[in-house]
Structure formats: C-alpha cells, structure tokens
Amino acid sequence: MIKRFQVGPRMSQAVISGDHVHIAGQVADNRKGSLEVQTREVLAKIDALLTEAGSDRSRLVAVTVLLPHIIDFDAMNAVYDAWIDPANPPARACYEARLADPDLRVEMTAIAAL
C-alpha cells in the first residue's frame, strides 16, 4: 500500500509505504526566524505530518538534519533534544549542506513506523 499526504506538483510531504511513513524535507515558513525558531517550526511540521499519517515521534526510526552552518549544531540540538522522545530516540544523521534558500537555517527528513 502507498498513500500520499499533502500532494503537490513536485512532491508529497509524506508517503506511507508498507508499514513506514517517509517525511519529505521540512523547512520553516518563517525564513527570517532564528535557528531555534526555525527548528521548532520544522519539528512541529514533522509532528503534524506524523499525526496525519497515523504515527508519532515515539515511532521515529530515522531523522536526517541538514544545516547550512555546522556551527549551529549545538543550538539545533538544544531544541531537538527537548522535542525527541528520550525513551525512543531514532537513528540520526546531521550534515552541513547548502539549502535551497540562504535564509533557511535547518531542514529535516524523517522516517517513522506506523
């Protein structure tokens, strides 16, 4: 079974395939917000997509974080660590990468079990 959520002309924001939901790269709408503001917004978007798909952050399997400035690693982690379910942390990778808009401070993808 494949089910798509928030389908656009280029991509879906989330896709259920089998017993997992794959969350597309999420970025903040407030592109002028601080790293902390943008991180909270991205995590809220992931929460909303997980809920829409019938999952939640306790069922996260993997998260990938993209930061245009790896120096922001600790500040992003301060927000991420307060959000993540400490009893069920996912596998995670964090990379320094140029993002599509220079005002973006963070982008995240996620995979969760249903």
mmCIF file of N, CA and C in Angstrom:
data_model
loop_
_atom_site.group_PDB
_atom_site.id
_atom_site.type_symbol
_atom_site.label_atom_id
_atom_site.label_comp_id
_atom_site.label_asym_id
_atom_site.label_seq_id
_atom_site.Cartn_x
_atom_site.Cartn_y
_atom_site.Cartn_z
ATOM 1 N N MET A 1 0.835 -1.178 0.000
ATOM 2 C CA MET A 1 0.000 0.000 0.000
ATOM 3 C C MET A 1 0.885 1.248 0.000
ATOM 4 N N ILE A 2 0.523 2.198 -0.830
ATOM 5 C CA ILE A 2 1.172 3.503 -0.830
ATOM 6 C C ILE A 2 0.082 4.553 -0.675
ATOM 7 N N LYS A 3 0.284 5.458 0.269
ATOM 8 C CA LYS A 3 -0.658 6.560 0.491
ATOM 9 C C LYS A 3 0.158 7.834 0.613
ATOM 10 N N ARG A 4 -0.289 8.875 -0.087
ATOM 11 C CA ARG A 4 0.442 10.148 -0.111
ATOM 12 C C ARG A 4 -0.349 11.241 0.622
ATOM 13 N N PHE A 5 0.387 12.135 1.266
ATOM 14 C CA PHE A 5 -0.216 13.228 2.032
ATOM 15 C C PHE A 5 0.330 14.561 1.533
ATOM 16 N N GLN A 6 -0.549 15.555 1.480
ATOM 17 C CA GLN A 6 -0.187 16.911 1.062
ATOM 18 C C GLN A 6 0.584 16.846 -0.269
ATOM 19 N N VAL A 7 -0.101 16.309 -1.256
ATOM 20 C CA VAL A 7 0.491 16.087 -2.572
ATOM 21 C C VAL A 7 0.573 17.400 -3.334
ATOM 22 N N GLY A 8 1.730 17.686 -3.892
ATOM 23 C CA GLY A 8 1.931 18.868 -4.723
ATOM 24 C C GLY A 8 2.383 18.442 -6.104
ATOM 25 N N PRO A 9 2.642 19.391 -6.972
ATOM 26 C CA PRO A 9 3.042 19.052 -8.344
ATOM 27 C C PRO A 9 4.421 18.394 -8.426
ATOM 28 N N ARG A 10 5.277 18.632 -7.450
ATOM 29 C CA ARG A 10 6.637 18.099 -7.476
ATOM 30 C C ARG A 10 6.837 16.943 -6.504
ATOM 31 N N MET A 11 6.126 16.977 -5.379
ATOM 32 C CA MET A 11 6.392 16.001 -4.319
ATOM 33 C C MET A 11 5.239 15.926 -3.344
ATOM 34 N N SER A 12 5.226 14.870 -2.563
ATOM 35 C CA SER A 12 4.301 14.726 -1.441
ATOM 36 C C SER A 12 5.073 15.045 -0.167
ATOM 37 N N GLN A 13 4.401 15.637 0.801
ATOM 38 C CA GLN A 13 5.074 15.961 2.056
ATOM 39 C C GLN A 13 5.313 14.721 2.919
ATOM 40 N N ALA A 14 4.472 13.699 2.721
ATOM 41 C CA ALA A 14 4.656 12.432 3.426
ATOM 42 C C ALA A 14 4.099 11.318 2.552
ATOM 43 N N VAL A 15 4.721 10.140 2.664
ATOM 44 C CA VAL A 15 4.272 8.976 1.902
ATOM 45 C C VAL A 15 4.342 7.759 2.811
ATOM 46 N N ILE A 16 3.210 7.053 2.905
ATOM 47 C CA ILE A 16 3.213 5.759 3.578
ATOM 48 C C ILE A 16 3.544 4.708 2.532
ATOM 49 N N SER A 17 4.519 3.879 2.856
ATOM 50 C CA SER A 17 4.882 2.747 2.024
ATOM 51 C C SER A 17 5.062 1.566 2.968
ATOM 52 N N GLY A 18 4.233 0.548 2.805
ATOM 53 C CA GLY A 18 4.286 -0.570 3.733
ATOM 54 C C GLY A 18 3.901 -0.112 5.123
ATOM 55 N N ASP A 19 4.766 -0.372 6.083
ATOM 56 C CA ASP A 19 4.447 -0.006 7.465
ATOM 57 C C ASP A 19 5.285 1.166 7.975
ATOM 58 N N HIS A 20 5.742 2.016 7.032
ATOM 59 C CA HIS A 20 6.510 3.205 7.407
ATOM 60 C C HIS A 20 5.973 4.448 6.712
ATOM 61 N N VAL A 21 6.161 5.582 7.355
ATOM 62 C CA VAL A 21 5.844 6.865 6.735
ATOM 63 C C VAL A 21 7.153 7.614 6.539
ATOM 64 N N HIS A 22 7.340 8.104 5.320
ATOM 65 C CA HIS A 22 8.537 8.865 4.945
ATOM 66 C C HIS A 22 8.141 10.336 4.859
ATOM 67 N N ILE A 23 8.807 11.174 5.634
ATOM 68 C CA ILE A 23 8.535 12.608 5.671
ATOM 69 C C ILE A 23 9.560 13.319 4.795
ATOM 70 N N ALA A 24 9.064 14.111 3.841
ATOM 71 C CA ALA A 24 9.940 14.883 2.952
ATOM 72 C C ALA A 24 10.688 15.945 3.749
ATOM 73 N N GLY A 25 11.705 16.513 3.136
ATOM 74 C CA GLY A 25 12.470 17.580 3.772
ATOM 75 C C GLY A 25 11.563 18.729 4.191
ATOM 76 N N GLN A 26 11.560 19.017 5.476
ATOM 77 C CA GLN A 26 10.720 20.079 6.028
ATOM 78 C C GLN A 26 11.582 21.284 6.372
ATOM 79 N N VAL A 27 11.101 22.453 5.971
ATOM 80 C CA VAL A 27 11.778 23.714 6.273
ATOM 81 C C VAL A 27 10.772 24.671 6.895
ATOM 82 N N ALA A 28 11.275 25.686 7.533
ATOM 83 C CA ALA A 28 10.422 26.672 8.195
ATOM 84 C C ALA A 28 9.758 27.588 7.171
ATOM 85 N N ASP A 29 8.542 28.004 7.476
ATOM 86 C CA ASP A 29 7.879 29.031 6.672
ATOM 87 C C ASP A 29 8.444 30.404 7.027
ATOM 88 N N ASN A 30 8.823 30.585 8.302
ATOM 89 C CA ASN A 30 9.406 31.836 8.775
ATOM 90 C C ASN A 30 10.900 31.817 8.457
ATOM 91 N N ARG A 31 11.232 32.237 7.264
ATOM 92 C CA ARG A 31 12.619 32.143 6.806
ATOM 93 C C ARG A 31 13.518 33.203 7.421
ATOM 94 N N LYS A 32 12.964 34.145 8.143
ATOM 95 C CA LYS A 32 13.779 35.159 8.818
ATOM 96 C C LYS A 32 13.943 34.844 10.300
ATOM 97 N N GLY A 33 13.332 33.727 10.756
ATOM 98 C CA GLY A 33 13.426 33.356 12.166
ATOM 99 C C GLY A 33 14.810 32.847 12.511
ATOM 100 N N SER A 34 15.117 32.877 13.788
ATOM 101 C CA SER A 34 16.396 32.355 14.275
ATOM 102 C C SER A 34 16.462 30.852 14.026
ATOM 103 N N LEU A 35 17.620 30.277 14.203
ATOM 104 C CA LEU A 35 17.771 28.834 14.067
ATOM 105 C C LEU A 35 16.813 28.102 15.008
ATOM 106 N N GLU A 36 16.707 28.575 16.234
ATOM 107 C CA GLU A 36 15.823 27.922 17.206
ATOM 108 C C GLU A 36 14.363 28.007 16.766
ATOM 109 N N VAL A 37 13.939 29.165 16.286
ATOM 110 C CA VAL A 37 12.565 29.338 15.800
ATOM 111 C C VAL A 37 12.318 28.412 14.610
ATOM 112 N N GLN A 38 13.238 28.385 13.676
ATOM 113 C CA GLN A 38 13.068 27.533 12.502
ATOM 114 C C GLN A 38 13.077 26.051 12.891
ATOM 115 N N THR A 39 13.932 25.656 13.814
ATOM 116 C CA THR A 39 13.971 24.258 14.242
ATOM 117 C C THR A 39 12.653 23.858 14.880
ATOM 118 N N ARG A 40 12.105 24.692 15.753
ATOM 119 C CA ARG A 40 10.809 24.388 16.377
ATOM 120 C C ARG A 40 9.716 24.262 15.321
ATOM 121 N N GLU A 41 9.726 25.134 14.327
ATOM 122 C CA GLU A 41 8.720 25.088 13.271
ATOM 123 C C GLU A 41 8.853 23.804 12.444
ATOM 124 N N VAL A 42 10.058 23.420 12.103
ATOM 125 C CA VAL A 42 10.283 22.190 11.341
ATOM 126 C C VAL A 42 9.798 20.980 12.143
ATOM 127 N N LEU A 43 10.135 20.920 13.418
ATOM 128 C CA LEU A 43 9.712 19.795 14.250
ATOM 129 C C LEU A 43 8.191 19.755 14.398
ATOM 130 N N ALA A 44 7.549 20.910 14.481
ATOM 131 C CA ALA A 44 6.084 20.956 14.538
ATOM 132 C C ALA A 44 5.481 20.425 13.237
ATOM 133 N N LYS A 45 6.097 20.745 12.106
ATOM 134 C CA LYS A 45 5.608 20.222 10.824
ATOM 135 C C LYS A 45 5.750 18.706 10.773
ATOM 136 N N ILE A 46 6.874 18.196 11.272
ATOM 137 C CA ILE A 46 7.061 16.743 11.306
ATOM 138 C C ILE A 46 6.007 16.105 12.202
ATOM 139 N N ASP A 47 5.772 16.687 13.375
ATOM 140 C CA ASP A 47 4.713 16.183 14.267
ATOM 141 C C ASP A 47 3.371 16.120 13.555
ATOM 142 N N ALA A 48 3.002 17.201 12.870
ATOM 143 C CA ALA A 48 1.701 17.269 12.194
ATOM 144 C C ALA A 48 1.604 16.211 11.095
ATOM 145 N N LEU A 49 2.655 16.024 10.326
ATOM 146 C CA LEU A 49 2.634 15.012 9.264
ATOM 147 C C LEU A 49 2.577 13.610 9.848
ATOM 148 N N LEU A 50 3.319 13.364 10.916
ATOM 149 C CA LEU A 50 3.256 12.054 11.566
ATOM 150 C C LEU A 50 1.842 11.770 12.063
ATOM 151 N N THR A 51 1.219 12.759 12.680
ATOM 152 C CA THR A 51 -0.158 12.591 13.168
ATOM 153 C C THR A 51 -1.111 12.315 12.016
ATOM 154 N N GLU A 52 -0.980 13.080 10.950
ATOM 155 C CA GLU A 52 -1.848 12.894 9.784
ATOM 156 C C GLU A 52 -1.712 11.482 9.211
ATOM 157 N N ALA A 53 -0.509 10.936 9.271
ATOM 158 C CA ALA A 53 -0.253 9.603 8.727
ATOM 159 C C ALA A 53 -0.588 8.483 9.718
ATOM 160 N N GLY A 54 -0.871 8.844 10.965
ATOM 161 C CA GLY A 54 -1.222 7.834 11.970
ATOM 162 C C GLY A 54 -0.037 7.345 12.793
ATOM 163 N N SER A 55 0.971 8.176 12.944
ATOM 164 C CA SER A 55 2.149 7.814 13.729
ATOM 165 C C SER A 55 2.461 8.960 14.690
ATOM 166 N N ASP A 56 3.604 8.880 15.354
ATOM 167 C CA ASP A 56 4.036 9.961 16.240
ATOM 168 C C ASP A 56 5.539 9.858 16.462
ATOM 169 N N ARG A 57 6.090 10.827 17.156
ATOM 170 C CA ARG A 57 7.551 10.897 17.293
ATOM 171 C C ARG A 57 8.139 9.729 18.085
ATOM 172 N N SER A 58 7.344 9.042 18.891
ATOM 173 C CA SER A 58 7.860 7.870 19.605
ATOM 174 C C SER A 58 8.129 6.705 18.654
ATOM 175 N N ARG A 59 7.616 6.789 17.428
ATOM 176 C CA ARG A 59 7.780 5.718 16.439
ATOM 177 C C ARG A 59 8.790 6.096 15.345
ATOM 178 N N LEU A 60 9.510 7.198 15.557
ATOM 179 C CA LEU A 60 10.539 7.591 14.591
ATOM 180 C C LEU A 60 11.617 6.522 14.498
ATOM 181 N N VAL A 61 12.018 6.225 13.282
ATOM 182 C CA VAL A 61 13.074 5.262 13.010
ATOM 183 C C VAL A 61 14.367 5.992 12.655
ATOM 184 N N ALA A 62 14.252 7.071 11.859
ATOM 185 C CA ALA A 62 15.431 7.810 11.417
ATOM 186 C C ALA A 62 15.075 9.268 11.150
ATOM 187 N N VAL A 63 16.004 10.143 11.459
ATOM 188 C CA VAL A 63 15.888 11.575 11.169
ATOM 189 C C VAL A 63 17.200 12.010 10.522
ATOM 190 N N THR A 64 17.085 12.812 9.481
ATOM 191 C CA THR A 64 18.261 13.423 8.856
ATOM 192 C C THR A 64 18.124 14.931 8.986
ATOM 193 N N VAL A 65 19.174 15.567 9.471
ATOM 194 C CA VAL A 65 19.199 17.016 9.683
ATOM 195 C C VAL A 65 20.220 17.617 8.731
ATOM 196 N N LEU A 66 19.813 18.679 8.037
ATOM 197 C CA LEU A 66 20.710 19.429 7.166
ATOM 198 C C LEU A 66 20.866 20.839 7.732
ATOM 199 N N LEU A 67 22.092 21.241 7.926
ATOM 200 C CA LEU A 67 22.399 22.582 8.446
ATOM 201 C C LEU A 67 23.335 23.273 7.460
ATOM 202 N N PRO A 68 23.027 24.482 7.032
ATOM 203 C CA PRO A 68 23.962 25.181 6.151
ATOM 204 C C PRO A 68 25.241 25.616 6.876
ATOM 205 N N HIS A 69 25.160 25.681 8.199
ATOM 206 C CA HIS A 69 26.316 26.084 9.011
ATOM 207 C C HIS A 69 26.434 25.102 10.178
ATOM 208 N N ILE A 70 27.366 24.173 10.100
ATOM 209 C CA ILE A 70 27.502 23.136 11.120
ATOM 210 C C ILE A 70 27.806 23.737 12.493
ATOM 211 N N ILE A 71 28.239 24.976 12.527
ATOM 212 C CA ILE A 71 28.450 25.660 13.805
ATOM 213 C C ILE A 71 27.139 25.779 14.595
ATOM 214 N N ASP A 72 25.986 25.635 13.908
ATOM 215 C CA ASP A 72 24.672 25.693 14.556
ATOM 216 C C ASP A 72 24.257 24.366 15.175
ATOM 217 N N PHE A 73 25.117 23.359 15.116
ATOM 218 C CA PHE A 73 24.809 22.014 15.596
ATOM 219 C C PHE A 73 24.298 22.014 17.038
ATOM 220 N N ASP A 74 25.009 22.660 17.952
ATOM 221 C CA ASP A 74 24.615 22.648 19.358
ATOM 222 C C ASP A 74 23.297 23.373 19.593
ATOM 223 N N ALA A 75 23.092 24.499 18.927
ATOM 224 C CA ALA A 75 21.846 25.255 19.092
ATOM 225 C C ALA A 75 20.656 24.464 18.557
ATOM 226 N N MET A 76 20.826 23.794 17.411
ATOM 227 C CA MET A 76 19.761 22.970 16.869
ATOM 228 C C MET A 76 19.474 21.814 17.819
ATOM 229 N N ASN A 77 20.531 21.183 18.344
ATOM 230 C CA ASN A 77 20.347 20.053 19.259
ATOM 231 C C ASN A 77 19.627 20.450 20.541
ATOM 232 N N ALA A 78 19.805 21.667 21.006
ATOM 233 C CA ALA A 78 19.107 22.112 22.217
ATOM 234 C C ALA A 78 17.602 22.041 22.012
ATOM 235 N N VAL A 79 17.130 22.417 20.839
ATOM 236 C CA VAL A 79 15.700 22.355 20.523
ATOM 237 C C VAL A 79 15.295 20.911 20.233
ATOM 238 N N TYR A 80 16.068 20.224 19.415
ATOM 239 C CA TYR A 80 15.775 18.835 19.032
ATOM 240 C C TYR A 80 15.705 17.934 20.271
ATOM 241 N N ASP A 81 16.677 18.062 21.170
ATOM 242 C CA ASP A 81 16.730 17.206 22.354
ATOM 243 C C ASP A 81 15.518 17.402 23.260
ATOM 244 N N ALA A 82 14.969 18.601 23.308
ATOM 245 C CA ALA A 82 13.762 18.860 24.106
ATOM 246 C C ALA A 82 12.521 18.280 23.437
ATOM 247 N N TRP A 83 12.570 18.073 22.130
ATOM 248 C CA TRP A 83 11.426 17.578 21.360
ATOM 249 C C TRP A 83 11.387 16.057 21.281
ATOM 250 N N ILE A 84 12.529 15.425 21.116
ATOM 251 C CA ILE A 84 12.589 13.997 20.842
ATOM 252 C C ILE A 84 12.092 13.196 22.041
ATOM 253 N N ASP A 85 11.499 12.034 21.778
ATOM 254 C CA ASP A 85 11.086 11.120 22.842
ATOM 255 C C ASP A 85 12.348 10.439 23.375
ATOM 256 N N PRO A 86 12.798 10.775 24.578
ATOM 257 C CA PRO A 86 14.072 10.234 25.061
ATOM 258 C C PRO A 86 14.052 8.716 25.256
ATOM 259 N N ALA A 87 12.880 8.135 25.400
ATOM 260 C CA ALA A 87 12.787 6.680 25.551
ATOM 261 C C ALA A 87 12.875 5.960 24.213
ATOM 262 N N ASN A 88 12.677 6.697 23.106
ATOM 263 C CA ASN A 88 12.646 6.094 21.778
ATOM 264 C C ASN A 88 13.402 6.942 20.759
ATOM 265 N N PRO A 89 14.677 7.230 20.979
ATOM 266 C CA PRO A 89 15.391 8.081 20.027
ATOM 267 C C PRO A 89 15.628 7.339 18.707
ATOM 268 N N PRO A 90 15.447 8.040 17.580
ATOM 269 C CA PRO A 90 15.697 7.411 16.283
ATOM 270 C C PRO A 90 17.184 7.403 15.949
ATOM 271 N N ALA A 91 17.528 6.656 14.915
ATOM 272 C CA ALA A 91 18.851 6.829 14.317
ATOM 273 C C ALA A 91 18.863 8.233 13.722
ATOM 274 N N ARG A 92 20.018 8.880 13.693
ATOM 275 C CA ARG A 92 20.051 10.250 13.168
ATOM 276 C C ARG A 92 21.372 10.547 12.509
ATOM 277 N N ALA A 93 21.293 11.345 11.464
ATOM 278 C CA ALA A 93 22.490 11.876 10.810
ATOM 279 C C ALA A 93 22.312 13.380 10.685
ATOM 280 N N CYS A 94 23.425 14.103 10.735
ATOM 281 C CA CYS A 94 23.393 15.553 10.571
ATOM 282 C C CYS A 94 24.527 15.937 9.634
ATOM 283 N N TYR A 95 24.160 16.693 8.606
ATOM 284 C CA TYR A 95 25.130 17.096 7.586
ATOM 285 C C TYR A 95 25.136 18.602 7.413
ATOM 286 N N GLU A 96 26.287 19.135 7.075
ATOM 287 C CA GLU A 96 26.358 20.514 6.618
ATOM 288 C C GLU A 96 26.092 20.501 5.118
ATOM 289 N N ALA A 97 25.103 21.308 4.706
ATOM 290 C CA ALA A 97 24.723 21.332 3.289
ATOM 291 C C ALA A 97 24.108 22.682 2.954
ATOM 292 N N ARG A 98 24.355 23.126 1.741
ATOM 293 C CA ARG A 98 23.715 24.353 1.268
ATOM 294 C C ARG A 98 22.236 24.052 1.028
ATOM 295 N N LEU A 99 21.352 24.889 1.548
ATOM 296 C CA LEU A 99 19.914 24.691 1.377
ATOM 297 C C LEU A 99 19.408 25.565 0.236
ATOM 298 N N ALA A 100 18.160 25.324 -0.182
ATOM 299 C CA ALA A 100 17.595 25.962 -1.375
ATOM 300 C C ALA A 100 17.468 27.477 -1.252
ATOM 301 N N ASP A 101 17.327 27.968 -0.034
ATOM 302 C CA ASP A 101 17.164 29.407 0.214
ATOM 303 C C ASP A 101 18.206 29.796 1.258
ATOM 304 N N PRO A 102 18.983 30.840 1.037
ATOM 305 C CA PRO A 102 20.026 31.207 2.002
ATOM 306 C C PRO A 102 19.490 31.622 3.374
ATOM 307 N N ASP A 103 18.187 31.924 3.474
ATOM 308 C CA ASP A 103 17.604 32.275 4.765
ATOM 309 C C ASP A 103 17.215 31.054 5.589
ATOM 310 N N LEU A 104 17.204 29.887 4.980
ATOM 311 C CA LEU A 104 16.874 28.669 5.721
ATOM 312 C C LEU A 104 18.042 28.273 6.601
ATOM 313 N N ARG A 105 17.741 27.923 7.846
ATOM 314 C CA ARG A 105 18.786 27.561 8.814
ATOM 315 C C ARG A 105 18.822 26.064 9.103
ATOM 316 N N VAL A 106 17.739 25.320 8.723
ATOM 317 C CA VAL A 106 17.671 23.896 9.010
ATOM 318 C C VAL A 106 16.631 23.244 8.108
ATOM 319 N N GLU A 107 16.900 22.004 7.739
ATOM 320 C CA GLU A 107 15.931 21.165 7.017
ATOM 321 C C GLU A 107 16.033 19.773 7.609
ATOM 322 N N MET A 108 14.893 19.084 7.737
ATOM 323 C CA MET A 108 14.898 17.728 8.292
ATOM 324 C C MET A 108 13.982 16.817 7.496
ATOM 325 N N THR A 109 14.405 15.558 7.369
ATOM 326 C CA THR A 109 13.573 14.480 6.854
ATOM 327 C C THR A 109 13.409 13.466 7.980
ATOM 328 N N ALA A 110 12.405 12.605 7.855
ATOM 329 C CA ALA A 110 12.182 11.606 8.889
ATOM 330 C C ALA A 110 11.502 10.370 8.311
ATOM 331 N N ILE A 111 11.709 9.262 8.973
ATOM 332 C CA ILE A 111 11.014 8.015 8.674
ATOM 333 C C ILE A 111 10.498 7.485 10.008
ATOM 334 N N ALA A 112 9.224 7.060 10.011
ATOM 335 C CA ALA A 112 8.636 6.529 11.238
ATOM 336 C C ALA A 112 7.829 5.271 10.926
ATOM 337 N N ALA A 113 7.743 4.394 11.899
ATOM 338 C CA ALA A 113 6.878 3.231 11.786
ATOM 339 C C ALA A 113 5.433 3.670 12.031
ATOM 340 N N LEU A 114 4.512 2.934 11.456
ATOM 341 C CA LEU A 114 3.087 3.221 11.672
ATOM 342 C C LEU A 114 2.598 2.478 12.907
#
